[in-house]
Tab-separated table of C-alpha atoms and ligand atoms in Angstrom:
chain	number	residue	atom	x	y	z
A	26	UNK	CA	29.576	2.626	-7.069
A	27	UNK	CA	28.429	0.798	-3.508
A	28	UNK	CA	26.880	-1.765	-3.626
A	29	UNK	CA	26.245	-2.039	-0.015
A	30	UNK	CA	24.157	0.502	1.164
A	31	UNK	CA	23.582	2.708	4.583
A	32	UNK	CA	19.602	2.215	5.365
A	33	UNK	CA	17.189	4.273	6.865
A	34	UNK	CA	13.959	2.782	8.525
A	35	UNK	CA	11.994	5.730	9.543
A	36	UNK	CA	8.847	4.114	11.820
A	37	UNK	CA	10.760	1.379	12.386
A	38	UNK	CA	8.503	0.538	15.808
A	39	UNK	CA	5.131	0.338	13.604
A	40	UNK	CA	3.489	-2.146	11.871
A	41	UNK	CA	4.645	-1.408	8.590
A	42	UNK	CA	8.175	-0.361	9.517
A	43	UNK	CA	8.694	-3.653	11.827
A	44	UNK	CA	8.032	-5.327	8.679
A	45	UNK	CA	10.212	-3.507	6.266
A	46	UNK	CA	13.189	-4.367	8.552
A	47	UNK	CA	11.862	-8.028	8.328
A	48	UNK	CA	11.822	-8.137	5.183
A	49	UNK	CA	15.115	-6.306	4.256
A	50	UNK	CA	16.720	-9.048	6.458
A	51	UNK	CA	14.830	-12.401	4.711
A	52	UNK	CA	15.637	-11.106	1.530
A	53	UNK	CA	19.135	-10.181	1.910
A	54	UNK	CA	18.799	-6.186	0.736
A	55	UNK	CA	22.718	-5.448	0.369
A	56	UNK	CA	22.613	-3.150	3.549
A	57	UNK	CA	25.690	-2.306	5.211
A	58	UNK	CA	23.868	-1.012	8.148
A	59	UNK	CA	20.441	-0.815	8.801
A	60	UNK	CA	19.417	2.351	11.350
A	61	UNK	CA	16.122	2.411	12.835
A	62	UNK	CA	14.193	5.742	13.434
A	63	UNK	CA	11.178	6.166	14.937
A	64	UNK	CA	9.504	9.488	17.124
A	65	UNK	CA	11.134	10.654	20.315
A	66	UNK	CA	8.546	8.341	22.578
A	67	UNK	CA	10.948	5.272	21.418
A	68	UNK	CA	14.361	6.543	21.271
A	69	UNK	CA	16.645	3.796	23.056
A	70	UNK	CA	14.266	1.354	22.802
A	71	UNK	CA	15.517	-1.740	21.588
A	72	UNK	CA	14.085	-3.830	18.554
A	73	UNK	CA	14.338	-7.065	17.888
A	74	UNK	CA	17.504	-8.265	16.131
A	75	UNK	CA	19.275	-5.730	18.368
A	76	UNK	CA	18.639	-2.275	16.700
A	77	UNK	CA	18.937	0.534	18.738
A	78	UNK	CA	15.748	3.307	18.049
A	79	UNK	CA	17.469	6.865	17.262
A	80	UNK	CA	15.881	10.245	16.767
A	81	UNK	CA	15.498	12.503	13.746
A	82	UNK	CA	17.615	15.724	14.093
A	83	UNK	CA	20.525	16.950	11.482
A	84	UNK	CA	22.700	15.465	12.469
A	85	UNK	CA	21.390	11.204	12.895
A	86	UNK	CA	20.305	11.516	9.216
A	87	UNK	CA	23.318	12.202	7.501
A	88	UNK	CA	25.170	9.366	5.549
A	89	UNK	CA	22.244	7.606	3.922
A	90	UNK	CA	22.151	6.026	0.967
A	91	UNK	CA	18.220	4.896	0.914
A	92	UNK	CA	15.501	5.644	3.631
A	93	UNK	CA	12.427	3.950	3.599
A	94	UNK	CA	9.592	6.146	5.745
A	95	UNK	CA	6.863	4.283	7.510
A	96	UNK	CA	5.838	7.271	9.657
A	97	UNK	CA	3.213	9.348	8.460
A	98	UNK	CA	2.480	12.113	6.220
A	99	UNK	CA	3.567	15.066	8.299
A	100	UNK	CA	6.985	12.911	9.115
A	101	UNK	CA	7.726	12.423	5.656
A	102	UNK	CA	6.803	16.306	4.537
A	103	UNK	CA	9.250	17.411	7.041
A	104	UNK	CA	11.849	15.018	6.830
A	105	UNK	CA	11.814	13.281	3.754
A	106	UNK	CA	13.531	16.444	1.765
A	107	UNK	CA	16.262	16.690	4.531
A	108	UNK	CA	17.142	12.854	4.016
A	109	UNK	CA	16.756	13.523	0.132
A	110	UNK	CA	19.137	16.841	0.321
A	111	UNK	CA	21.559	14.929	2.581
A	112	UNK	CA	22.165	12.036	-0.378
A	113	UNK	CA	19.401	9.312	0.345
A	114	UNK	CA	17.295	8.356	-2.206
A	115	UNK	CA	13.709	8.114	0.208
A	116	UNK	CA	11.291	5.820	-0.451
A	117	UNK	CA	7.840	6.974	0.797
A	118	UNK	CA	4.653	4.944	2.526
A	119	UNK	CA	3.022	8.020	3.470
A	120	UNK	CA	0.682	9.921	0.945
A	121	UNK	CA	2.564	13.131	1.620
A	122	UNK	CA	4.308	13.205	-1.860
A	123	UNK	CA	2.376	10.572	-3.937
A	124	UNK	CA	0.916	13.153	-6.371
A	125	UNK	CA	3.831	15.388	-6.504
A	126	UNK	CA	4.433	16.037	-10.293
A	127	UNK	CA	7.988	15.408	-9.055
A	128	UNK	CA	7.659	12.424	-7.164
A	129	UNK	CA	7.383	8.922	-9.008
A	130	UNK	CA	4.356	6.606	-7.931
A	131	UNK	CA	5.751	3.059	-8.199
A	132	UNK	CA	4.325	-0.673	-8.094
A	133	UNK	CA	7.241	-2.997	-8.511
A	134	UNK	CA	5.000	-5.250	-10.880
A	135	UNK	CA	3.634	-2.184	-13.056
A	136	UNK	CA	5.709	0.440	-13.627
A	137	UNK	CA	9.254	0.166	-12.629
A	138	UNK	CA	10.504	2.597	-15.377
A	139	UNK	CA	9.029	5.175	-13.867
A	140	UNK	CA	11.877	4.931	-10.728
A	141	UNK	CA	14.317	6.335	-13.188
A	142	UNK	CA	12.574	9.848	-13.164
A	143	UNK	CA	13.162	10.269	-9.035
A	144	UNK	CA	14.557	13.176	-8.161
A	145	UNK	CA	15.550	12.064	-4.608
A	146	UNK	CA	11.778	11.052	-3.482
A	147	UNK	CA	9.982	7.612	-4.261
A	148	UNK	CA	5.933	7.429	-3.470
A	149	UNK	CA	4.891	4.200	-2.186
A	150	UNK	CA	1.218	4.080	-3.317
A	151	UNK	CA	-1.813	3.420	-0.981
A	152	UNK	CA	-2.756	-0.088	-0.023
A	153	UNK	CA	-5.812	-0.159	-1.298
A	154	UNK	CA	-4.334	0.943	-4.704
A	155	UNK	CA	-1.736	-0.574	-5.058
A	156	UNK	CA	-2.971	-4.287	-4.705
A	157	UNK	CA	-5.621	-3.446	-7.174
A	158	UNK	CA	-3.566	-2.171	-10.217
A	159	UNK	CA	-1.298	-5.481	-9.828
A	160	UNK	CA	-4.624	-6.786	-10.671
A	161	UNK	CA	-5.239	-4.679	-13.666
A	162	UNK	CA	-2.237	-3.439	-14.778
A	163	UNK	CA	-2.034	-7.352	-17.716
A	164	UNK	CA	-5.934	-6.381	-18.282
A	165	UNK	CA	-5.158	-2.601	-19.206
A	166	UNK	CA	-2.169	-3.811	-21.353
A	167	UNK	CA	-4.120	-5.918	-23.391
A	168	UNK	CA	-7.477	-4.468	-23.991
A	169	UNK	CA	-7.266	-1.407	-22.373
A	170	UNK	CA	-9.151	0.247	-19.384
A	171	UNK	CA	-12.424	2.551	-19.849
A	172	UNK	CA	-14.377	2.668	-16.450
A	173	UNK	CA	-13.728	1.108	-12.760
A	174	UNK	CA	-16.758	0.785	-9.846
A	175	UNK	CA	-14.699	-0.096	-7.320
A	176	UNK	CA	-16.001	-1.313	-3.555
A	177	UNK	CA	-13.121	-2.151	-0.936
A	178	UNK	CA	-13.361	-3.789	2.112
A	179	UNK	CA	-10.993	-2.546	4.093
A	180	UNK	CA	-8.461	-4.034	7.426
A	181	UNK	CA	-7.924	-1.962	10.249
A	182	UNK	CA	-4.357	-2.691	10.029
A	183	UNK	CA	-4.707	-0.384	7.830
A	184	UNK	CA	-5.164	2.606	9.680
A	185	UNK	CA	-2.321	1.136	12.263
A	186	UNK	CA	-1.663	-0.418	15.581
A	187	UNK	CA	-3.938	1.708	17.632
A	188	UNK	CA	-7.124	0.441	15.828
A	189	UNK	CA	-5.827	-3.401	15.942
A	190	UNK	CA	-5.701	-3.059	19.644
A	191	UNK	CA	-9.541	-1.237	19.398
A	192	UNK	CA	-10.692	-4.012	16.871
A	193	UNK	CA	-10.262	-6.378	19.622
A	194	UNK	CA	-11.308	-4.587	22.812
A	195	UNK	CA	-14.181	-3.997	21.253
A	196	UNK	CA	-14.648	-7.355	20.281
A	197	UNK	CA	-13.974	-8.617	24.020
A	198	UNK	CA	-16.529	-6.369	25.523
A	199	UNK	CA	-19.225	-7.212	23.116
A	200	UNK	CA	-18.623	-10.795	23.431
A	201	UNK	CA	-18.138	-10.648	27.283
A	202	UNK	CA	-20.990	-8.117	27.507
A	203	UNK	CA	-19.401	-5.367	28.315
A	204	UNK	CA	-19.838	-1.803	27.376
A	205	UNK	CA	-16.768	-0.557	24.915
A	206	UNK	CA	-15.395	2.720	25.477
A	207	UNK	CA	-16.072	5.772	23.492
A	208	UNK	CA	-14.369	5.028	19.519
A	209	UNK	CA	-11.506	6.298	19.025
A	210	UNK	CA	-9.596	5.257	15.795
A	211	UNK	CA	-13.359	5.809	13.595
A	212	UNK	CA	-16.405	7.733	14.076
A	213	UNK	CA	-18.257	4.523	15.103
A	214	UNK	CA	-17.719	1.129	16.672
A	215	UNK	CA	-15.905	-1.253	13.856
A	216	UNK	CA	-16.808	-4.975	15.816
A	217	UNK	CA	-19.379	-5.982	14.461
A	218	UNK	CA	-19.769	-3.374	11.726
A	219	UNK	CA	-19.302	-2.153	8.233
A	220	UNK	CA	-17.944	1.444	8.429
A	221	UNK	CA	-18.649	2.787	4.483
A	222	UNK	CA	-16.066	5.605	5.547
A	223	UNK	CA	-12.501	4.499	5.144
A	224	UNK	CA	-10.211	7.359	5.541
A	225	UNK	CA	-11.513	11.267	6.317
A	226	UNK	CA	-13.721	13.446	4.487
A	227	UNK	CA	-12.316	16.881	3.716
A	228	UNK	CA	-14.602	19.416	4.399
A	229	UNK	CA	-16.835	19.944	1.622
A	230	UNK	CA	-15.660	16.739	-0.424
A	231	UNK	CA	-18.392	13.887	-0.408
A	232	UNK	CA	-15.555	11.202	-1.294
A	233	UNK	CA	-13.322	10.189	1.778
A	234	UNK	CA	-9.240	11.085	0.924
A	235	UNK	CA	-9.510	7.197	0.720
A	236	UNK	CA	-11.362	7.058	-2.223
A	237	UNK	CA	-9.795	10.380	-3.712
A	238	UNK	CA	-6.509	8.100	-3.894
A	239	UNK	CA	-8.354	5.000	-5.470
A	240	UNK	CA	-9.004	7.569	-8.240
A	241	UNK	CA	-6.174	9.369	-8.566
A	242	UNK	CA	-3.031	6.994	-7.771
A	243	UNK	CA	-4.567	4.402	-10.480
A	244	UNK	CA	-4.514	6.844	-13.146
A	245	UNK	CA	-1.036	8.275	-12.126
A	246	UNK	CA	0.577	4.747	-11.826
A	247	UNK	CA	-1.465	3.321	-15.281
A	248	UNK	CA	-0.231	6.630	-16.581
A	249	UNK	CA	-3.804	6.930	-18.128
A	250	UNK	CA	-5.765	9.852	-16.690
A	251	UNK	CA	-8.842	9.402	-18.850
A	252	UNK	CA	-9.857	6.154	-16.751
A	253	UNK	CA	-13.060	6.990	-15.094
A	254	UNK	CA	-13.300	5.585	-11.500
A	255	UNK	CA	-16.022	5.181	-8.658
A	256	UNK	CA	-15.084	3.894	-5.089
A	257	UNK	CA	-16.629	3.215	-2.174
A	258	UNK	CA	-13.966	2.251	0.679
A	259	UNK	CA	-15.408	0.287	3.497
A	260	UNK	CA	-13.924	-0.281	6.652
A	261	UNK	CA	-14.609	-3.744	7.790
A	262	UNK	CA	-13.891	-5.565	11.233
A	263	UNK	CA	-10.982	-7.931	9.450
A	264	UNK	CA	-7.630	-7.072	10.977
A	265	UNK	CA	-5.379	-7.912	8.160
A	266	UNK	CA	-5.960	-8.450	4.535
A	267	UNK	CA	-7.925	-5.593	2.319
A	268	UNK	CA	-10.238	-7.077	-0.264
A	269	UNK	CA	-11.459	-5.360	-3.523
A	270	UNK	CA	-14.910	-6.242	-5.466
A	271	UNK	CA	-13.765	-4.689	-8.809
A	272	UNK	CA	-16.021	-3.893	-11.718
A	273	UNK	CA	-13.671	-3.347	-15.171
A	274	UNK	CA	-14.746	-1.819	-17.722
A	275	UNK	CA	-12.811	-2.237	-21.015
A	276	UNK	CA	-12.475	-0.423	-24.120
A	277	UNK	CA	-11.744	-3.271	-26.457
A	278	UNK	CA	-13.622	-6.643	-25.561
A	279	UNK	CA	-11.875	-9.228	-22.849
A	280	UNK	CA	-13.254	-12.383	-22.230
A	281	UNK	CA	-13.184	-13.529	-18.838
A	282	UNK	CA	-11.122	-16.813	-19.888
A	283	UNK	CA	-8.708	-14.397	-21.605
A	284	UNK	CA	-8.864	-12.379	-18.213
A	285	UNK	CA	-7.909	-15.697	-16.675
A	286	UNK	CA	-4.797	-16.205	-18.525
A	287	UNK	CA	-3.594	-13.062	-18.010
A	288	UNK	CA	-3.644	-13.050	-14.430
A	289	UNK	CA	-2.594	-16.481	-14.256
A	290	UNK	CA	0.824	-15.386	-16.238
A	291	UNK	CA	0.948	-11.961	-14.394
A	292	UNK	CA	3.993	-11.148	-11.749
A	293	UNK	CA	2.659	-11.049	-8.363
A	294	UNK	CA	-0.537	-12.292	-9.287
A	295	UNK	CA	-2.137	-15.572	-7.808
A	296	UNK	CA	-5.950	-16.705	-9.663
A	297	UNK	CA	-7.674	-18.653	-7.470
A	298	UNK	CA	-11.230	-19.075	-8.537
A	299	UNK	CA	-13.093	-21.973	-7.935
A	300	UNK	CA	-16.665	-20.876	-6.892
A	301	UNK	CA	-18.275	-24.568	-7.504
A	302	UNK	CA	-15.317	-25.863	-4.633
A	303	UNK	CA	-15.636	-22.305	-2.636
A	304	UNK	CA	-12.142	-21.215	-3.899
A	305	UNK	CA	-12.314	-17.979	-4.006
A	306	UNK	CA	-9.078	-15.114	-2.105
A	307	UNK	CA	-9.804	-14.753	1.594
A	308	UNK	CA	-8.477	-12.043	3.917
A	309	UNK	CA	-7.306	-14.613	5.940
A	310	UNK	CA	-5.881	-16.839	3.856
A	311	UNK	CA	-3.611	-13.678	2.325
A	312	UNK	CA	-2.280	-12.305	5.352
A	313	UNK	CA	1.052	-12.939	5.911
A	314	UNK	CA	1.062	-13.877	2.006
A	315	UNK	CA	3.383	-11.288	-0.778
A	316	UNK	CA	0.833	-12.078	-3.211
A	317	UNK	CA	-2.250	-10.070	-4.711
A	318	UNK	CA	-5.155	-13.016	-4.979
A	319	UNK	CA	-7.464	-12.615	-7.559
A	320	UNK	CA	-10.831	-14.577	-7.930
A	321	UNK	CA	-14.818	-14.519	-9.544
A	322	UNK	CA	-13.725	-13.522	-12.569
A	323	UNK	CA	-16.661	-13.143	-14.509
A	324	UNK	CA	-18.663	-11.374	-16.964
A	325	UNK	CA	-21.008	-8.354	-15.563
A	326	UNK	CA	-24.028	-9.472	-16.876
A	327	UNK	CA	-24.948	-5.667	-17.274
A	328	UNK	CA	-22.083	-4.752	-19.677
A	329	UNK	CA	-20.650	-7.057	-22.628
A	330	UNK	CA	-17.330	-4.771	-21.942
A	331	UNK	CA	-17.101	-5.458	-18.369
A	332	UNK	CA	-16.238	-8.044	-15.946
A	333	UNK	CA	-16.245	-8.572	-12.054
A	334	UNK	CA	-12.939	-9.577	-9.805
A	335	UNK	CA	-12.165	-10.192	-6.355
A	336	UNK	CA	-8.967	-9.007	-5.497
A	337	UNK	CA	-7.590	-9.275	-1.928
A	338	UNK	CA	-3.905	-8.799	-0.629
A	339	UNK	CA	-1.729	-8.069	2.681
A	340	UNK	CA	-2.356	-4.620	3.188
A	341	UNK	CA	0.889	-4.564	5.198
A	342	UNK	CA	2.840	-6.120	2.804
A	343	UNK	CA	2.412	-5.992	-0.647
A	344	UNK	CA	-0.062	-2.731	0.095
A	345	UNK	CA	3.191	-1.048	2.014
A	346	UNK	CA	6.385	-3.230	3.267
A	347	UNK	CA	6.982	-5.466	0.316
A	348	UNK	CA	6.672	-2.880	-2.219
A	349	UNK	CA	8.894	-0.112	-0.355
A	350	UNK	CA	11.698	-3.702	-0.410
A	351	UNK	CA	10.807	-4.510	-3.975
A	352	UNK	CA	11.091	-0.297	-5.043
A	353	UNK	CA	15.106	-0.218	-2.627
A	354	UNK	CA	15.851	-3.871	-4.773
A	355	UNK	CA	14.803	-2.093	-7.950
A	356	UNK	CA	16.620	1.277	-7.276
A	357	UNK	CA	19.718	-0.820	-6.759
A	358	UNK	CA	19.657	-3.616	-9.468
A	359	UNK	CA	19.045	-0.237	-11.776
A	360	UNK	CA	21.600	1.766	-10.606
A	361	UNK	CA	19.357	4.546	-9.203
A	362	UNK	CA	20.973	4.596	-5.669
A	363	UNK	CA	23.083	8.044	-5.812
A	364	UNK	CA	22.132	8.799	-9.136
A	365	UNK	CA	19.451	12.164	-8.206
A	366	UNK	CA	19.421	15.622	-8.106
A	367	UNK	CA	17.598	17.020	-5.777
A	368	UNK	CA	14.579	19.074	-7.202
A	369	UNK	CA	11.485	21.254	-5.948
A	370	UNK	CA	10.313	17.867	-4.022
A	371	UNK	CA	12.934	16.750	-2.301
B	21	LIG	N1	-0.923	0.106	7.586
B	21	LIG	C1	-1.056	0.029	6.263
B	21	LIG	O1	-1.732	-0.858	5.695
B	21	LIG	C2	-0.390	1.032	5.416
B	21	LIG	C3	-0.411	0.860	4.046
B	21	LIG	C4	0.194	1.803	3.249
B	21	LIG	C5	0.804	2.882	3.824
B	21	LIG	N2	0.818	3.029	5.170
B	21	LIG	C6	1.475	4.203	5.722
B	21	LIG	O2	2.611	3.828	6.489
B	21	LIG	C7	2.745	4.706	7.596
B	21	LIG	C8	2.802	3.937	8.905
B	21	LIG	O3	1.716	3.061	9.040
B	21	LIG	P1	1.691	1.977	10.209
B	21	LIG	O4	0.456	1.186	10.001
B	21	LIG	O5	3.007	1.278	10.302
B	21	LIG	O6	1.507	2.934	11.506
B	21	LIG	P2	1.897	2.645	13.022
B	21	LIG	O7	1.941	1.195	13.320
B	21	LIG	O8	0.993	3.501	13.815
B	21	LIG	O9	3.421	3.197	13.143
B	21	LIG	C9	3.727	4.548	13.006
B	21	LIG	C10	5.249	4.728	13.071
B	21	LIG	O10	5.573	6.117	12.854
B	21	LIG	C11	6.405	6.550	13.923
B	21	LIG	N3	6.210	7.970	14.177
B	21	LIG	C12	5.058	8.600	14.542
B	21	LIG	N4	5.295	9.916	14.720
B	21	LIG	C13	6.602	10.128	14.436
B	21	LIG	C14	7.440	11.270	14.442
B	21	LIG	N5	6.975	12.490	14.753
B	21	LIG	N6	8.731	11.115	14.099
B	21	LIG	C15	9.225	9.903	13.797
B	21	LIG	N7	8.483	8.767	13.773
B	21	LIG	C16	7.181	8.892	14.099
B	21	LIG	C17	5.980	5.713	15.094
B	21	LIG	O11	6.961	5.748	16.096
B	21	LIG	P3	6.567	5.500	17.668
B	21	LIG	O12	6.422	4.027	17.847
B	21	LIG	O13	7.748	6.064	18.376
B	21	LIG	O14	5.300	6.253	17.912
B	21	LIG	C18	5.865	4.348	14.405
B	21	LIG	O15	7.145	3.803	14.199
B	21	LIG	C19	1.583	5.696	7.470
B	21	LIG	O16	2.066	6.821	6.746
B	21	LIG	C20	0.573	4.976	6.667
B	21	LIG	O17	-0.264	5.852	5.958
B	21	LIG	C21	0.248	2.121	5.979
């Protein structure tokens, strides 16, 4: 078997993608050749570190042995199966395939077993998500989870570069009085604001898709789909760094020094909670950061089975980038690379 592998970066030009090429580079994925992919708007643009943008047709896909897809759901429903079918194992940011009975819905940290069930397709779960069951994945394990109430406040990284670059116009012309131009990445102006409408509302559906995947990627990924969850996602003028009041609800009784320890001894978790010195996790302070931050952990004074947490992480990173690395580094130290069939997903 190789162990030096063709790679895929589908969306290499966007936020998440530049980063996934980063970080394949810093920590020395065994690539053979990396080949960057983006839409037809950047083909023969040059990155940097010299890559070349290509175009997706038949022919520039075949010969993979992994592609990671930072490019959208309607990219990844289209091409995803044809990189799958043509010997790549894909690993997924979008939340085209995430529920897919077929697909497996991974967090490096919490349930890497499941990768051995691919049939050609990986899901890389939402941002949002995925920092918060790193959270809860040592609290589940040891006194299992009953009920979330979960409120996010959310980056505008995460809904990509075009809302960044809004973030701060609008920003400017409020601070240099200035009229800002009609919204165009949310219904509403985010400087300045708290948008309680992260992601779209379906027609009909009083819960933004945003929430829906709160819900229904944590019970997928805990594998537990009697855990009872509320969310409200927030959008919130921070441009990098989502952060996560958590209420936890448990079925068997969990101290919040017990808590403590377990986060403290949990992969990819950091505990910093010092309220009396202001130490608490920061957007700020976590951008840039592989880490999920947890802090306030405390007893909800309403429930003797619950207690509160503040979780905040990268969204870019460990909510996308870092995992899609960590999922490629776990398909190859298991052997998973070349090892699918191709199924109804992929
Ligand atoms: N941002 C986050 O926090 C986050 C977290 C989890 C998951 N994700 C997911 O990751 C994906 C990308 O997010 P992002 O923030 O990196 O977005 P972004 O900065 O807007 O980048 C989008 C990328 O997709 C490419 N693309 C768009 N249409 C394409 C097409 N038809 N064919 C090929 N490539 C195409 C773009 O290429 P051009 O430059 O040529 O337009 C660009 O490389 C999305 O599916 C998003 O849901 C994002």
């Amino acid at each position: 078997m190789s162990s030096s592998y063709r790679v895929a970066v589908v969306g290499a030009t966007g936020q998440v993608g530049t980063l996934m090429l980063q970080l394949l580079r810093e920590r020395e994925f065994p690539a053979s050749e990396i080949v960057a992919f983006a839409s037809e708007r950047s083909v023969g643009r040059e990155l940097d570190g010299g890559l070349i943008v290509q175009g997706l047709d038949e022919s520039s896909i075949q010969g993979f042995d992994l592609a990671l897809f930072s490019a959208g759901g309607s990219t990844s429903g289209e091409w995803a199966p044809r990189f799958a079918a043509a010997g790549a194992v894909v690993v997924d940011n979008s939340s085209r395939w995430r529920m897919n009975d077929d697909v497996p819905l991974v967090v490096s940290e919490v349930n890497p077993e499941a990768l051995a069930d691919h049939h050609g397709i990986v899901a890389n779960p939402n941002c949002s998500t995925m920092q918060m069951v790193v959270a809860l994945k040592p609290l589940h394990d040891a006194a299992g989870i009953e009920r979330l109430v979960i409120s996010t406040y959310q980056a505008v990284s995460g809904t990509g570069k075009q809302a960044v670059d809004e973030l701060l116009d609008q920003s400017h012309a409020v601070l240099h009085e200035r009229e800002i131009s009609t919204p165009e990445s949310y219904a509403h102006q985010i400087a300045f604001n708290a948008l309680p409408h992260a992601g779209s509302f379906a027609a009909g559906d009083d819960h933004t898709d945003e929430e829906r995947k709160l819900i229904n990627e944590t019970r997928k990924i805990l594998a537990d789909p009697s855990i009872r969850v509320s969310a409200t996602c927030v959008r919130v003028p921070v441009v990098t760094g989502h952060s996560e009041a958590v209420n936890v609800q448990t079925r068997e009784p969990l101290s919040p020094e017990r808590a403590r320890e377990l986060l403290v001894a949990a992969p990819g978790v950091s505990v910093l909670d010092d309220p009396a010195v202001a130490l608490y996790p920061l957007a700020i302070d976590a951008a840039g950061q592989d880490d999920v931050f947890v802090g306030r952990i405390r007893r909800d004074p309403g429930h003797e089975r619950a207690l509160d947490l503040w979780i905040v992480a990268d969204n870019l990173r460990k909510g996308a980038a870092l995992n899609a690395v960590q999922l490629a580094e776990l398909l190859h130290e298991r052997s998973l690379i070349h090892s699918h069939s191709t199924s109804s997903a992929a």
